XYZ file of C-alpha atoms in Angstrom:
448
model
C 165.698 -53.144 -31.357
C 163.190 -50.531 -30.332
C 160.262 -49.390 -32.810
C 161.642 -46.329 -34.431
C 159.267 -43.927 -36.108
C 160.530 -41.605 -38.914
C 160.438 -38.559 -36.497
C 162.233 -40.181 -33.976
C 164.958 -41.352 -36.539
C 165.588 -37.781 -37.963
C 166.107 -36.657 -34.142
C 168.504 -39.746 -33.730
C 170.597 -38.561 -36.922
C 170.513 -34.931 -35.767
C 171.921 -35.638 -32.239
C 174.647 -37.878 -33.936
C 175.287 -34.771 -36.286
C 175.570 -32.682 -33.183
C 177.939 -35.253 -31.688
C 180.282 -34.845 -34.738
C 180.112 -30.915 -34.281
C 181.286 -31.648 -31.064
C 183.949 -33.638 -31.436
C 185.895 -31.236 -33.839
C 184.586 -28.428 -31.877
C 186.138 -29.832 -28.934
C 189.285 -31.627 -30.209
C 191.225 -28.197 -28.897
C 190.567 -29.094 -25.319
C 192.620 -32.247 -25.646
C 195.275 -31.520 -28.253
C 195.775 -27.663 -28.690
C 198.591 -27.497 -26.277
C 200.324 -30.900 -27.391
C 200.197 -29.668 -31.069
C 201.389 -26.022 -30.404
C 204.442 -27.390 -28.404
C 205.286 -29.792 -30.995
C 204.570 -32.832 -28.938
C 202.688 -34.527 -31.398
C 202.241 -33.923 -34.980
C 198.619 -32.632 -35.818
C 197.578 -35.532 -37.362
C 198.794 -38.095 -35.043
C 197.246 -36.133 -32.197
C 193.942 -35.638 -33.366
C 193.890 -39.674 -34.443
C 195.091 -40.637 -30.794
C 192.423 -38.128 -29.697
C 189.671 -40.000 -31.561
C 190.248 -43.219 -30.568
C 190.352 -42.510 -26.803
C 187.110 -40.416 -27.272
C 185.590 -43.626 -28.568
C 186.647 -45.600 -25.495
C 186.064 -43.004 -23.166
C 182.206 -43.239 -24.279
C 181.895 -46.937 -23.038
C 183.541 -45.814 -19.433
C 180.140 -44.299 -17.867
C 176.710 -43.446 -18.278
C 176.041 -40.915 -15.292
C 176.196 -37.785 -17.412
C 173.676 -39.291 -19.693
C 170.934 -40.168 -17.119
C 171.584 -36.219 -16.088
C 170.619 -35.097 -19.728
C 167.700 -37.790 -20.205
C 165.942 -37.526 -17.273
C 167.435 -34.644 -15.022
C 167.130 -31.376 -17.053
C 164.036 -32.149 -18.887
C 161.146 -33.674 -17.297
C 160.117 -36.593 -19.181
C 156.467 -36.850 -18.322
C 155.894 -33.229 -19.113
C 154.369 -33.786 -22.453
C 157.787 -32.843 -24.476
C 157.700 -34.527 -28.201
C 160.414 -35.584 -30.228
C 160.322 -32.470 -32.571
C 161.031 -30.237 -29.650
C 164.205 -32.326 -29.122
C 165.012 -32.165 -32.837
C 164.432 -28.479 -32.539
C 167.131 -27.950 -29.575
C 169.619 -30.186 -31.168
C 169.301 -27.478 -34.240
C 169.650 -24.541 -32.149
C 173.080 -26.484 -30.817
C 174.602 -26.996 -34.022
C 173.980 -23.976 -35.572
C 175.708 -22.390 -32.400
C 178.483 -24.824 -32.588
C 179.388 -23.929 -36.062
C 179.199 -20.362 -35.549
C 181.708 -20.073 -32.671
C 183.848 -22.786 -34.799
C 183.621 -20.321 -37.717
C 185.038 -17.729 -35.298
C 187.484 -19.990 -33.531
C 186.076 -19.444 -30.453
C 186.288 -22.094 -27.801
C 182.631 -22.154 -26.597
C 180.845 -24.921 -24.875
C 179.139 -27.530 -26.824
C 177.689 -28.793 -24.118
C 176.273 -25.817 -22.898
C 175.078 -25.192 -26.610
C 173.250 -28.428 -25.827
C 172.073 -27.352 -22.467
C 170.656 -24.035 -24.084
C 168.863 -25.634 -27.012
C 166.931 -28.254 -25.001
C 166.042 -25.761 -22.446
C 165.027 -23.043 -24.995
C 163.023 -25.626 -27.010
C 161.404 -26.790 -24.097
C 160.482 -23.655 -22.732
C 158.880 -22.732 -26.148
C 156.695 -25.556 -26.524
C 155.578 -26.841 -23.163
C 156.857 -24.053 -20.511
C 158.585 -23.439 -17.703
C 157.218 -26.593 -15.815
C 159.241 -28.915 -18.093
C 162.642 -27.798 -16.949
C 164.080 -28.992 -13.529
C 165.307 -25.629 -12.527
C 166.972 -26.742 -9.508
C 168.998 -29.455 -11.839
C 170.100 -26.881 -14.194
C 171.512 -24.672 -11.385
C 173.218 -27.454 -9.459
C 174.651 -29.446 -12.261
C 174.989 -27.011 -15.092
C 175.354 -23.260 -13.659
C 177.434 -23.976 -10.923
C 179.911 -26.046 -12.545
C 179.859 -23.706 -15.323
C 181.131 -21.293 -13.042
C 183.251 -23.314 -10.643
C 185.241 -25.757 -13.206
C 187.211 -23.032 -14.856
C 188.197 -21.465 -11.946
C 189.252 -24.750 -10.239
C 191.001 -26.188 -13.251
C 192.764 -22.734 -13.585
C 193.904 -22.573 -9.920
C 195.148 -26.038 -10.178
C 196.938 -25.304 -13.545
C 198.405 -22.232 -11.669
C 199.696 -24.542 -8.869
C 200.948 -27.458 -11.136
C 202.840 -25.125 -13.483
C 204.752 -23.604 -10.483
C 205.457 -26.819 -8.856
C 206.715 -28.119 -12.233
C 208.849 -25.239 -12.697
C 210.430 -25.479 -9.160
C 210.966 -29.206 -9.247
C 213.125 -28.736 -12.694
C 214.890 -25.793 -11.943
C 218.252 -26.968 -11.515
C 217.738 -29.764 -14.477
C 218.805 -29.631 -18.106
C 216.474 -27.705 -20.187
C 216.881 -30.255 -23.223
C 216.639 -33.375 -21.115
C 213.208 -32.012 -19.338
C 211.820 -30.870 -22.474
C 211.513 -34.243 -23.856
C 210.190 -35.416 -20.638
C 207.590 -33.100 -20.469
C 206.763 -33.974 -24.058
C 206.102 -37.337 -23.137
C 204.465 -36.259 -19.969
C 201.946 -34.200 -22.069
C 201.166 -37.040 -24.606
C 199.764 -38.698 -21.521
C 198.230 -36.188 -19.805
C 196.388 -35.301 -23.553
C 195.366 -38.911 -23.701
C 193.570 -38.627 -20.308
C 191.751 -35.405 -21.401
C 190.727 -37.208 -24.581
C 189.604 -40.194 -22.594
C 187.711 -37.905 -20.113
C 186.168 -36.061 -23.188
C 184.575 -39.091 -24.503
C 183.246 -40.230 -21.052
C 181.783 -36.502 -20.244
C 180.618 -35.217 -24.042
C 179.828 -38.288 -25.878
C 177.476 -39.089 -23.046
C 175.592 -35.967 -23.789
C 174.285 -37.267 -26.976
C 173.567 -40.746 -25.667
C 171.161 -38.781 -22.903
C 169.567 -36.990 -25.767
C 168.915 -40.032 -27.973
C 167.550 -41.923 -25.028
C 165.217 -39.181 -24.132
C 164.033 -39.011 -27.800
C 163.144 -42.515 -27.408
C 161.606 -41.878 -24.138
C 159.344 -39.337 -25.696
C 158.486 -41.563 -28.584
C 157.674 -44.707 -26.668
C 160.503 -46.701 -27.289
C 161.995 -46.947 -24.046
C 160.553 -46.800 -20.601
C 161.044 -43.853 -18.438
C 164.375 -43.875 -16.454
C 165.967 -46.424 -18.663
C 169.822 -46.436 -19.204
C 171.029 -45.738 -23.114
C 171.306 -49.024 -25.176
C 174.431 -50.287 -26.252
C 173.803 -49.139 -29.834
C 173.118 -45.794 -28.816
C 176.457 -45.800 -26.640
C 178.335 -47.121 -29.954
C 176.611 -44.644 -32.352
C 177.832 -41.696 -30.299
C 181.213 -42.738 -29.807
C 181.812 -43.160 -33.212
C 180.340 -39.805 -34.088
C 182.266 -37.710 -31.653
C 185.308 -39.974 -32.507
C 184.973 -39.160 -36.341
C 184.478 -35.580 -35.632
C 187.443 -35.397 -33.117
C 189.680 -37.024 -36.265
C 188.740 -34.192 -38.599
C 189.961 -31.863 -36.135
C 188.478 -28.072 -35.166
C 191.965 -26.376 -36.420
C 190.444 -23.016 -36.277
C 189.716 -23.460 -32.146
C 193.304 -25.438 -31.674
C 194.879 -22.582 -33.151
C 193.126 -20.232 -30.725
C 193.553 -22.297 -27.759
C 197.144 -23.306 -28.410
C 198.396 -19.882 -29.418
C 195.615 -16.983 -28.935
C 195.485 -17.201 -24.946
C 199.436 -17.833 -24.052
C 202.547 -19.059 -25.361
C 202.757 -22.388 -23.976
C 205.890 -24.481 -23.259
C 206.145 -28.145 -22.759
C 206.108 -28.106 -18.960
C 202.773 -25.819 -19.102
C 201.139 -27.696 -21.544
C 201.879 -30.684 -18.704
C 200.383 -29.078 -16.141
C 197.276 -27.823 -17.779
C 196.423 -31.231 -19.360
C 196.701 -32.786 -16.176
C 194.593 -30.347 -14.385
C 192.252 -30.487 -16.964
C 192.041 -34.130 -17.421
C 191.531 -34.414 -13.391
C 188.963 -31.909 -13.137
C 186.616 -33.667 -15.841
C 187.024 -36.982 -14.981
C 186.066 -36.176 -11.156
C 183.069 -34.545 -12.350
C 182.193 -37.129 -14.957
C 182.239 -39.663 -11.738
C 179.682 -37.249 -9.996
C 177.339 -36.537 -13.131
C 178.278 -33.048 -13.360
C 177.477 -32.130 -17.019
C 180.226 -29.658 -17.137
C 181.803 -27.710 -20.224
C 185.392 -29.359 -20.897
C 186.099 -26.297 -23.086
C 185.406 -24.023 -20.026
C 187.942 -26.690 -17.952
C 190.691 -26.886 -20.505
C 190.635 -22.813 -21.212
C 190.777 -22.117 -17.692
C 193.814 -24.557 -17.070
C 195.575 -22.967 -20.176
C 195.101 -19.660 -18.784
C 196.468 -20.716 -15.269
C 199.289 -22.275 -16.926
C 200.225 -18.871 -18.461
C 199.750 -17.354 -15.028
C 201.856 -20.150 -13.561
C 204.812 -19.631 -15.200
C 207.365 -16.837 -14.603
C 207.245 -14.180 -17.406
C 204.160 -15.924 -19.043
C 201.692 -13.973 -20.448
C 198.070 -14.151 -20.784
C 196.069 -12.392 -23.792
C 193.195 -10.908 -22.112
C 191.837 -9.835 -24.950
C 191.353 -13.547 -26.442
C 190.431 -14.445 -23.127
C 187.685 -11.613 -22.721
C 186.275 -12.848 -26.152
C 186.097 -16.484 -24.743
C 183.987 -15.332 -21.695
C 181.811 -13.106 -23.720
C 180.937 -16.436 -25.873
C 180.717 -18.561 -22.678
C 178.028 -16.061 -21.415
C 176.046 -16.035 -24.928
C 176.197 -19.634 -25.481
C 173.112 -20.777 -23.159
C 170.683 -17.723 -24.095
C 171.910 -17.731 -27.860
C 171.476 -21.518 -28.544
C 168.294 -21.315 -26.640
C 166.918 -18.452 -28.656
C 167.345 -20.262 -31.952
C 165.916 -23.466 -30.462
C 163.063 -21.912 -29.295
C 162.182 -20.411 -33.033
C 162.799 -23.729 -34.188
C 160.571 -25.394 -31.796
C 157.453 -23.286 -32.600
C 157.754 -23.809 -36.108
C 158.598 -27.360 -35.843
C 155.079 -27.874 -33.838
C 153.362 -26.821 -36.816
C 153.354 -30.329 -37.931
C 155.219 -32.051 -40.768
C 155.876 -28.948 -42.982
C 157.138 -27.192 -39.775
C 159.659 -30.047 -39.118
C 160.585 -29.907 -42.751
C 160.872 -26.219 -42.903
C 163.546 -26.190 -39.824
C 165.623 -28.930 -41.434
C 165.661 -27.346 -44.682
C 166.805 -23.871 -42.981
C 169.097 -25.511 -40.697
C 170.864 -27.434 -43.783
C 170.847 -24.189 -45.799
C 172.545 -22.075 -42.578
C 175.297 -24.779 -42.183
C 176.297 -25.177 -45.758
C 176.601 -21.388 -45.531
C 178.834 -21.220 -42.898
C 180.746 -24.267 -44.341
C 181.394 -21.866 -47.607
C 182.313 -18.730 -45.607
C 184.880 -20.981 -43.705
C 186.636 -21.877 -46.894
C 187.908 -18.176 -47.716
C 190.345 -18.793 -45.188
C 190.744 -22.445 -44.560
C 192.679 -23.773 -41.542
C 193.947 -27.184 -41.051
C 196.587 -29.165 -40.077
C 199.450 -27.542 -42.147
C 198.870 -24.001 -40.759
C 197.266 -24.552 -37.437
C 200.478 -23.092 -35.655
C 200.402 -19.914 -37.806
C 199.003 -16.880 -36.387
C 197.185 -14.514 -39.002
C 198.580 -11.230 -38.814
C 195.760 -8.510 -37.682
C 194.502 -6.359 -40.711
C 195.981 -3.000 -39.153
C 198.482 -3.963 -36.432
C 198.340 -1.885 -33.036
C 201.424 -0.431 -31.850
C 202.634 0.063 -28.298
C 203.402 3.690 -28.849
C 206.780 3.264 -27.376
C 209.262 3.682 -30.014
C 212.245 1.263 -30.385
C 215.857 2.313 -30.313
C 215.611 1.967 -34.099
C 212.854 4.584 -34.311
C 210.228 2.077 -35.439
C 207.316 1.593 -33.318
C 206.895 -2.108 -31.922
C 204.005 -4.035 -32.750
C 201.470 -4.944 -30.313
C 200.044 -8.265 -32.503
C 198.636 -11.280 -30.762
C 202.254 -12.661 -30.495
C 204.083 -9.355 -29.039
C 204.892 -9.367 -25.331
C 203.714 -6.565 -23.090
C 206.500 -3.667 -22.455
C 208.205 -3.956 -18.977
C 209.214 -0.896 -16.727
C 212.562 -1.308 -17.174
C 212.516 -1.649 -20.974
C 210.485 1.444 -20.944
C 212.807 3.512 -18.589
C 215.632 2.570 -20.707
C 214.088 3.661 -24.083
C 212.944 7.082 -22.470
C 216.486 7.777 -21.571
C 218.025 6.791 -25.186
C 219.586 9.422 -27.384
C 216.981 10.468 -30.245
C 217.197 8.784 -33.659
C 218.409 11.119 -36.312
C 215.820 13.115 -38.332
C 214.557 11.284 -41.159
C 215.971 14.142 -43.780
C 219.217 14.238 -42.572
C 221.379 12.045 -45.119
C 224.164 9.774 -44.055
C 226.958 11.959 -45.185
C 225.779 14.684 -42.799
C 225.669 12.481 -39.983
C 229.000 11.400 -41.048
C 230.226 15.414 -40.843
C 228.337 15.975 -37.516
C 230.435 13.179 -35.922
C 233.699 14.538 -37.463
C 232.920 18.089 -36.199
C 232.083 16.664 -32.787
C 235.313 15.098 -32.671
C 237.495 18.035 -33.614
C 235.528 19.751 -30.945
C 236.822 17.212 -28.384
C 240.379 17.359 -29.879
C 240.672 20.905 -29.400
C 239.518 20.756 -25.888
C 242.023 17.902 -25.201
C 245.642 19.348 -23.571
C 248.533 18.942 -25.712
C 251.636 17.453 -23.730
C 253.692 20.665 -24.083
C 250.916 22.700 -22.233
C 249.626 24.483 -25.318
C 245.911 23.451 -26.501
C 245.744 20.686 -29.628
C 244.558 21.787 -32.708
C 242.626 19.710 -34.876
C 245.365 20.342 -37.739
C 248.115 18.848 -35.147
C 246.020 15.803 -34.637
C 245.959 15.244 -38.205
């Protein structure tokens, strides 16, 4: 094994911690739709995903090469403490977005952390801007669009093909298809995301002189990264699974199958050509596409908007935290120690905050009620406003028109007896106007 100094050892451990957070942060990408439709039990779903993430880590090293020798110039004088600072920025952003249940990109958190720390410590010359644009930014914009369009087409095709089939029988088939496609996404996630940590560890070994520049990740690095992401996946990021499975759209088995198949194809293709894209962006785009592809489907654009804002903030936010950590870590051993202590304290505080409202496999499919539910402003026939919470559907034009011409409900102060008396009076008036068989108007008393 290569000679590893204490600082490089700290960087390796921190990279594996990031890999662990990447695992539970991105479990939703593979398993949220499968869990929300009931195709698999939550625990079984994350266990299967963990095993396939581990297997996927051994399939390719193209993305690892992009991280280790593409984005950052290995010969620019970058030191292991800079990589350590970049990882700290990525970990903190991952935990903050996990606490908020926001499906942000662990990949972009890592990229932002490395770029921010490198810019603060070495300067712009150490970052390969063309690689960042071509293999990070462009895929970040294109991936959700490509996956979303593919998912729209796949969802519409799926419903069209099965429109005359028995729903119960096809639902079973789609659930089996969901399990298969979820397995593909998990395998693709291990192939893409686990490699990013391999690339970071390899970069640390190169900067520390333990590996020659341009070296491939050693086998022990591949195994360690695969195990770390698999363990994080098994623990499950239940908060983000809830958002992805229930917060964006109401997913039916055909939609889940179409979304996961589209996402898996996109991720595997990008891994093959070395694009370090975000599996979160891909899977979120596919889920939104499945909502648009189903007739009558609803996409909750408020949740989608929050996600897009989080995506836009990920690179600069993680980079800003990492830049500050890099400036402190460069002060020497005390600086590295201070960064490590502050990171541990902040991570502990986030974990304690999450315990106030825990989300796990027992309540992952339950949507939390809003503290002050909004209303549509359109009264229902019973006179009560309909809630417009996260699970309500938008009111259609026909429904609105029907409610507009419906008779108003009785005033709140009128008793049931008064209502009955009013109805009896209306009956007598109608009877008085009804012609009698003899030609004389019928009176109410005669009808009695």
